[in-house]
PDB file of C-alpha atoms in Angstrom:
ATOM      1  CA  MET A 186       0.000   0.000   0.000  1.00  0.00           C
ATOM      2  CA  ALA A 187       2.755   2.416   0.977  1.00  0.00           C
ATOM      3  CA  ARG A 188       4.616   1.555  -2.242  1.00  0.00           C
ATOM      4  CA  ALA A 189       1.586   2.452  -4.340  1.00  0.00           C
ATOM      5  CA  VAL A 190       1.342   5.840  -2.650  1.00  0.00           C
ATOM      6  CA  SER A 191       5.066   6.498  -2.962  1.00  0.00           C
ATOM      7  CA  ARG A 192       4.898   5.717  -6.696  1.00  0.00           C
ATOM      8  CA  VAL A 193       2.166   8.306  -7.103  1.00  0.00           C
ATOM      9  CA  ALA A 194       4.107  10.762  -4.930  1.00  0.00           C
ATOM     10  CA  ARG A 195       7.460  10.256  -6.637  1.00  0.00           C
ATOM     11  CA  PRO A 196       9.251  13.547  -7.374  1.00  0.00           C
ATOM     12  CA  GLY A 197       8.969  14.418 -11.015  1.00  0.00           C
ATOM     13  CA  GLY A 198       5.826  12.287 -11.401  1.00  0.00           C
ATOM     14  CA  PRO A 199       3.234  14.968 -12.076  1.00  0.00           C
ATOM     15  CA  GLY A 200       4.190  17.746 -14.434  1.00  0.00           C
ATOM     16  CA  ALA A 201       5.128  21.218 -13.307  1.00  0.00           C
ATOM     17  CA  GLY A 202       1.567  22.342 -14.070  1.00  0.00           C
ATOM     18  CA  ALA A 203       0.235  20.249 -11.198  1.00  0.00           C
ATOM     19  CA  ALA A 204       1.955  22.493  -8.659  1.00  0.00           C
ATOM     20  CA  ALA A 205      -0.036  25.466  -9.988  1.00  0.00           C
ATOM     21  CA  LEU A 206      -3.410  23.788  -9.333  1.00  0.00           C
ATOM     22  CA  ASP A 207      -5.302  24.146  -6.056  1.00  0.00           C
ATOM     23  CA  ASP A 208      -6.217  21.015  -4.097  1.00  0.00           C
ATOM     24  CA  PRO A 209      -9.649  20.439  -5.680  1.00  0.00           C
ATOM     25  CA  GLY A 210      -8.074  20.978  -9.097  1.00  0.00           C
ATOM     26  CA  LEU A 211      -5.469  18.336  -8.351  1.00  0.00           C
ATOM     27  CA  VAL A 212      -8.104  15.851  -7.228  1.00  0.00           C
ATOM     28  CA  ALA A 213      -9.997  16.449 -10.472  1.00  0.00           C
ATOM     29  CA  ALA A 214      -6.802  16.188 -12.547  1.00  0.00           C
ATOM     30  CA  SER A 215      -5.870  12.927 -10.830  1.00  0.00           C
ATOM     31  CA  LEU A 216      -9.009  11.247 -12.202  1.00  0.00           C
ATOM     32  CA  ASP A 217      -7.373  11.308 -15.668  1.00  0.00           C
ATOM     33  CA  ASP A 218      -3.743  11.541 -14.558  1.00  0.00           C
ATOM     34  CA  PRO A 219      -3.267   9.566 -11.304  1.00  0.00           C
ATOM     35  CA  GLU A 220       0.253  10.954 -10.878  1.00  0.00           C
ATOM     36  CA  ALA A 221      -1.236  14.414 -10.236  1.00  0.00           C
ATOM     37  CA  PHE A 222      -2.253  13.072  -6.821  1.00  0.00           C
ATOM     38  CA  GLY A 223       1.426  13.055  -5.897  1.00  0.00           C
ATOM     39  CA  GLU A 224       1.373  16.830  -5.514  1.00  0.00           C
ATOM     40  CA  LEU A 225      -1.338  16.460  -2.844  1.00  0.00           C
ATOM     41  CA  PHE A 226       0.925  14.016  -1.023  1.00  0.00           C
ATOM     42  CA  ARG A 227       3.800  16.517  -1.137  1.00  0.00           C
ATOM     43  CA  ARG A 228       1.584  19.318   0.158  1.00  0.00           C
ATOM     44  CA  HIS A 229      -0.121  17.506   3.007  1.00  0.00           C
ATOM     45  CA  ALA A 230       1.978  14.503   4.075  1.00  0.00           C
ATOM     46  CA  PRO A 231       4.688  16.273   6.147  1.00  0.00           C
ATOM     47  CA  ARG A 232       2.244  18.034   8.491  1.00  0.00           C
ATOM     48  CA  LEU A 233       0.013  14.976   8.729  1.00  0.00           C
ATOM     49  CA  HIS A 234       2.993  12.711   9.457  1.00  0.00           C
ATOM     50  CA  ALA A 235       4.213  15.003  12.248  1.00  0.00           C
ATOM     51  CA  TYR A 236       0.763  14.953  13.824  1.00  0.00           C
ATOM     52  CA  VAL A 237       0.332  11.175  13.596  1.00  0.00           C
ATOM     53  CA  ARG A 238       3.831  10.653  15.007  1.00  0.00           C
ATOM     54  CA  ARG A 239       2.846  12.651  18.079  1.00  0.00           C
ATOM     55  CA  ARG A 240      -0.326  10.599  18.464  1.00  0.00           C
ATOM     56  CA  LEU A 241       0.973   7.097  17.774  1.00  0.00           C
ATOM     57  CA  GLY A 242       4.761   7.254  17.769  1.00  0.00           C
ATOM     58  CA  SER A 243       7.205   6.874  14.895  1.00  0.00           C
ATOM     59  CA  THR A 244       6.599   3.171  14.299  1.00  0.00           C
ATOM     60  CA  LEU A 245       2.979   3.538  13.223  1.00  0.00           C
ATOM     61  CA  ALA A 246       3.115   7.029  11.730  1.00  0.00           C
ATOM     62  CA  GLU A 247       4.430   6.064   8.291  1.00  0.00           C
ATOM     63  CA  ASP A 248       1.908   3.238   7.881  1.00  0.00           C
ATOM     64  CA  VAL A 249      -1.028   5.382   9.014  1.00  0.00           C
ATOM     65  CA  VAL A 250      -0.098   8.250   6.684  1.00  0.00           C
ATOM     66  CA  ALA A 251       0.445   5.855   3.760  1.00  0.00           C
ATOM     67  CA  GLU A 252      -2.912   4.188   4.381  1.00  0.00           C
ATOM     68  CA  THR A 253      -4.618   7.580   4.706  1.00  0.00           C
ATOM     69  CA  PHE A 254      -3.355   8.651   1.282  1.00  0.00           C
ATOM     70  CA  ALA A 255      -4.119   5.232  -0.211  1.00  0.00           C
ATOM     71  CA  VAL A 256      -7.744   5.527   0.969  1.00  0.00           C
ATOM     72  CA  ALA A 257      -7.947   9.135  -0.260  1.00  0.00           C
ATOM     73  CA  PHE A 258      -6.592   8.083  -3.649  1.00  0.00           C
ATOM     74  CA  ARG A 259      -9.044   5.172  -3.972  1.00  0.00           C
ATOM     75  CA  GLU A 260     -11.980   7.347  -2.912  1.00  0.00           C
ATOM     76  CA  ARG A 261     -10.989  10.571  -4.634  1.00  0.00           C
ATOM     77  CA  ARG A 262     -14.094  10.503  -6.833  1.00  0.00           C
ATOM     78  CA  ARG A 263     -16.123  10.942  -3.641  1.00  0.00           C
ATOM     79  CA  PHE A 264     -14.407  14.234  -2.819  1.00  0.00           C
ATOM     80  CA  ASP A 265     -17.019  16.796  -3.862  1.00  0.00           C
ATOM     81  CA  GLY A 266     -15.135  19.971  -2.992  1.00  0.00           C
ATOM     82  CA  ARG A 267     -17.759  21.197  -0.525  1.00  0.00           C
ATOM     83  CA  SER A 268     -15.166  21.049   2.254  1.00  0.00           C
ATOM     84  CA  ALA A 269     -11.438  21.687   2.005  1.00  0.00           C
ATOM     85  CA  PHE A 270      -9.364  18.760   0.787  1.00  0.00           C
ATOM     86  CA  GLY A 271      -7.241  19.003   3.950  1.00  0.00           C
ATOM     87  CA  ALA A 272     -10.283  18.531   6.190  1.00  0.00           C
ATOM     88  CA  TRP A 273     -11.424  15.571   4.078  1.00  0.00           C
ATOM     89  CA  LEU A 274      -7.950  14.024   4.199  1.00  0.00           C
ATOM     90  CA  TRP A 275      -7.555  14.558   7.948  1.00  0.00           C
ATOM     91  CA  GLY A 276     -10.995  13.034   8.457  1.00  0.00           C
ATOM     92  CA  ILE A 277      -9.688   9.880   6.783  1.00  0.00           C
ATOM     93  CA  ALA A 278      -6.589  10.055   8.990  1.00  0.00           C
ATOM     94  CA  ALA A 279      -8.760  10.383  12.103  1.00  0.00           C
ATOM     95  CA  LYS A 280     -10.465   7.103  11.180  1.00  0.00           C
ATOM     96  CA  GLN A 281      -7.091   5.432  10.662  1.00  0.00           C
ATOM     97  CA  ILE A 282      -5.849   6.731  14.022  1.00  0.00           C
ATOM     98  CA  ALA A 283      -9.039   5.493  15.695  1.00  0.00           C
ATOM     99  CA  ARG A 284      -8.149   1.971  14.579  1.00  0.00           C
ATOM    100  CA  HIS A 285      -5.079   2.297  16.811  1.00  0.00           C
ATOM    101  CA  HIS A 286      -6.947   3.761  19.807  1.00  0.00           C
ATOM    102  CA  ARG A 287      -5.798   0.981  22.135  1.00  0.00           C
ATOM    103  CA  GLN A 288      -2.175   1.368  21.056  1.00  0.00           C
ATOM    104  CA  GLU A 289      -2.333   5.122  21.645  1.00  0.00           C
ATOM    105  CA  THR A 290      -3.885   4.631  25.088  1.00  0.00           C
ATOM    106  CA  ARG A 291      -1.230   2.041  25.981  1.00  0.00           C
ATOM    107  CA  MET A 292       1.475   4.474  24.860  1.00  0.00           C
ATOM    108  CA  TYR A 293       0.131   7.219  27.147  1.00  0.00           C
ATOM    109  CA  ARG A 294      -0.182   4.806  30.072  1.00  0.00           C
ATOM    110  CA  ALA A 295       3.388   3.602  29.530  1.00  0.00           C
ATOM    111  CA  PHE A 296       4.579   7.214  29.579  1.00  0.00           C
ATOM    112  CA  ALA A 297       2.577   7.847  32.760  1.00  0.00           C
ATOM    113  CA  LYS A 298       4.447   4.967  34.447  1.00  0.00           C
ATOM    114  CA  SER A 299       7.929   5.429  33.015  1.00  0.00           C
ATOM    115  CA  ALA A 300       8.066   9.230  32.490  1.00  0.00           C
ATOM    116  CA  VAL A 301       9.675   8.510  29.091  1.00  0.00           C
ATOM    117  CA  ASP A 302       7.628   9.952  26.239  1.00  0.00           C
ATOM    118  CA  PRO A 303       7.535   7.252  23.530  1.00  0.00           C
ATOM    119  CA  ALA A 304       6.793   9.857  20.847  1.00  0.00           C
ATOM    120  CA  GLU A 305       9.856  12.104  20.712  1.00  0.00           C
ATOM    121  CA  ASP A 306       7.763  15.260  20.463  1.00  0.00           C
ATOM    122  CA  GLY A 307       4.568  13.815  21.842  1.00  0.00           C
ATOM    123  CA  VAL A 308       2.864  14.328  25.187  1.00  0.00           C
ATOM    124  CA  ALA A 309       5.769  16.206  26.733  1.00  0.00           C
ATOM    125  CA  GLU A 310       5.380  18.947  24.145  1.00  0.00           C
ATOM    126  CA  LEU A 311       2.081  19.927  25.747  1.00  0.00           C
ATOM    127  CA  ALA A 312       4.104  21.147  28.724  1.00  0.00           C
ATOM    128  CA  SER A 313       5.732  24.544  28.293  1.00  0.00           C
ATOM    129  CA  ASP A 314       9.354  23.493  28.841  1.00  0.00           C
ATOM    130  CA  ARG A 315      11.502  20.443  29.519  1.00  0.00           C
ATOM    131  CA  ALA A 316      11.396  20.825  33.298  1.00  0.00           C
ATOM    132  CA  ALA A 317       7.616  21.083  33.230  1.00  0.00           C
ATOM    133  CA  ALA A 318       7.449  18.127  30.858  1.00  0.00           C
ATOM    134  CA  ALA A 319       9.520  16.012  33.228  1.00  0.00           C
ATOM    135  CA  ALA A 320       7.370  17.017  36.183  1.00  0.00           C
ATOM    136  CA  HIS A 321       3.926  16.996  34.578  1.00  0.00           C
ATOM    137  CA  GLY A 322       4.279  14.838  31.456  1.00  0.00           C
ATOM    138  CA  PRO A 323       3.291  11.550  33.133  1.00  0.00           C
ATOM    139  CA  ARG A 324       0.175  13.140  34.704  1.00  0.00           C
ATOM    140  CA  LEU A 325      -0.711  14.657  31.352  1.00  0.00           C
ATOM    141  CA  ALA A 326      -0.257  11.311  29.622  1.00  0.00           C
ATOM    142  CA  ARG A 327      -2.504   9.609  32.179  1.00  0.00           C
ATOM    143  CA  ALA A 328      -5.163  12.268  31.604  1.00  0.00           C
ATOM    144  CA  LEU A 329      -4.908  11.893  27.811  1.00  0.00           C
ATOM    145  CA  ALA A 330      -5.271   8.122  28.176  1.00  0.00           C
ATOM    146  CA  SER A 331      -8.480   8.632  30.130  1.00  0.00           C
ATOM    147  CA  LEU A 332     -10.143  10.898  27.555  1.00  0.00           C
ATOM    148  CA  LYS A 333     -12.879   9.605  25.291  1.00  0.00           C
ATOM    149  CA  PRO A 334     -11.397   9.040  21.812  1.00  0.00           C
ATOM    150  CA  LYS A 335     -13.404  11.823  20.111  1.00  0.00           C
ATOM    151  CA  ASP A 336     -12.589  14.279  22.908  1.00  0.00           C
ATOM    152  CA  ARG A 337      -8.905  13.419  22.537  1.00  0.00           C
ATOM    153  CA  ASP A 338      -9.127  13.798  18.748  1.00  0.00           C
ATOM    154  CA  ALA A 339     -10.675  17.256  19.036  1.00  0.00           C
ATOM    155  CA  LEU A 340      -8.170  18.470  21.632  1.00  0.00           C
ATOM    156  CA  LEU A 341      -5.095  17.161  19.815  1.00  0.00           C
ATOM    157  CA  LEU A 342      -6.244  18.460  16.428  1.00  0.00           C
ATOM    158  CA  LEU A 343      -6.343  21.865  18.125  1.00  0.00           C
ATOM    159  CA  ALA A 344      -3.056  21.506  20.029  1.00  0.00           C
ATOM    160  CA  TRP A 345      -0.931  19.506  17.590  1.00  0.00           C
ATOM    161  CA  GLY A 346      -2.820  19.794  14.313  1.00  0.00           C
ATOM    162  CA  GLU A 347      -3.018  23.588  14.841  1.00  0.00           C
ATOM    163  CA  MET A 348      -6.547  23.604  13.417  1.00  0.00           C
ATOM    164  CA  SER A 349      -9.316  26.077  14.096  1.00  0.00           C
ATOM    165  CA  TYR A 350     -12.549  24.922  15.723  1.00  0.00           C
ATOM    166  CA  ALA A 351     -14.254  25.118  12.329  1.00  0.00           C
ATOM    167  CA  GLU A 352     -11.540  22.982  10.708  1.00  0.00           C
ATOM    168  CA  ILE A 353     -11.827  20.419  13.498  1.00  0.00           C
ATOM    169  CA  ALA A 354     -15.601  20.300  13.033  1.00  0.00           C
ATOM    170  CA  ALA A 355     -15.132  19.666   9.302  1.00  0.00           C
ATOM    171  CA  THR A 356     -12.428  17.050   9.915  1.00  0.00           C
ATOM    172  CA  LEU A 357     -14.434  15.086  12.482  1.00  0.00           C
ATOM    173  CA  ASP A 358     -17.771  15.738  10.730  1.00  0.00           C
ATOM    174  CA  LEU A 359     -19.250  17.177  13.925  1.00  0.00           C
ATOM    175  CA  PRO A 360     -21.235  20.338  14.666  1.00  0.00           C
ATOM    176  CA  LEU A 361     -19.105  23.280  15.775  1.00  0.00           C
ATOM    177  CA  GLY A 362     -20.823  23.422  19.175  1.00  0.00           C
ATOM    178  CA  THR A 363     -20.065  19.747  19.782  1.00  0.00           C
ATOM    179  CA  VAL A 364     -16.393  20.306  18.989  1.00  0.00           C
ATOM    180  CA  LYS A 365     -16.221  23.251  21.408  1.00  0.00           C
ATOM    181  CA  ALA A 366     -17.869  21.157  24.131  1.00  0.00           C
ATOM    182  CA  LYS A 367     -15.457  18.256  23.562  1.00  0.00           C
ATOM    183  CA  ILE A 368     -12.409  20.522  23.721  1.00  0.00           C
ATOM    184  CA  HIS A 369     -13.716  22.271  26.839  1.00  0.00           C
ATOM    185  CA  ARG A 370     -14.345  18.915  28.527  1.00  0.00           C
ATOM    186  CA  ALA A 371     -10.897  17.608  27.552  1.00  0.00           C
ATOM    187  CA  ARG A 372      -9.117  20.780  28.714  1.00  0.00           C
ATOM    188  CA  THR A 373     -10.951  20.657  32.040  1.00  0.00           C
ATOM    189  CA  LYS A 374      -9.797  17.091  32.569  1.00  0.00           C
ATOM    190  CA  LEU A 375      -6.193  17.931  31.673  1.00  0.00           C
ATOM    191  CA  ARG A 376      -6.160  20.965  33.985  1.00  0.00           C
ATOM    192  CA  ALA A 377      -7.479  18.825  36.828  1.00  0.00           C
ATOM    193  CA  ALA A 378      -4.615  16.378  36.249  1.00  0.00           C
ATOM    194  CA  LEU A 379      -1.954  19.055  36.709  1.00  0.00           C
ATOM    195  CA  PRO A 380      -1.050  20.750  39.987  1.00  0.00           C
ATOM    196  CA  GLU A 381      -1.616  24.471  40.354  1.00  0.00           C
ATOM    197  CA  GLU A 382       1.369  26.583  39.320  1.00  0.00           C
ATOM    198  CA  ASP A 383       3.628  27.465  42.192  1.00  0.00           C
ATOM    199  CA  ASP A 384       3.047  31.144  42.960  1.00  0.00           C
ATOM    200  CA  HIS A 385       5.867  31.464  45.438  1.00  0.00           C
ATOM    201  CA  GLY A 386       8.379  32.487  42.801  1.00  0.00           C
TER     202      GLY A 386
END
C-alpha cells in the first residue's frame, strides 16, 4: 500500500503544471492523470505525518499516513469539494488513528508509568518546557489516556494539528458546538490532572 502511494508521490511524477493547481483541481486532474495526486501528497503529508507521530509514535506514523493517502486516492471521486481537501484528508486520517486507539492509550499509560515519552515530540510537548514536561508529562499522559477518543481527537487536532474549531468540526464531521464542548471537557480534565502553578516564585 505504501509503495503504491510512494509511486504516485514520486518527485517528477506529475508535471510542473500540477503544482499550480489548487487542491480540488489536483483531485480532479488525478481522475485522468493519477500521478497528479502526488502533488497532494507533497503538500499535506509532512504536516500529517508530524501529527500522527505525536499521536501514535514513529513506528505507526508512516503506515497510518500511507494508508490515509491510499484511501484518499481510492476514494478521490467521492471528494465533492464542498469542504477543504485538507479537512477531508484529515478526516480519513482520524479514522485510521481510531483503529489504533488501544495502542495510543497504551502508549500514554506507559509514559505515565515510566516518564519517558515514547513519541519524541509527543505528550511532553504539551508542557511549556523540559522541566515542566519532566514534572507533569506523566500526569498529562494519564489524563490523555483517560479521555474519550473523540474528545482526545478534538483536543489534539487543536493543540498539535493547529486547526481552528471550524476545521476540526469539518475534519471530524461534527457540529461546531459539539467540537467546542469536547475541547472544553478535555481541557478541564487535563487541567485537573496538573497541579496548580507554584506562585511562590
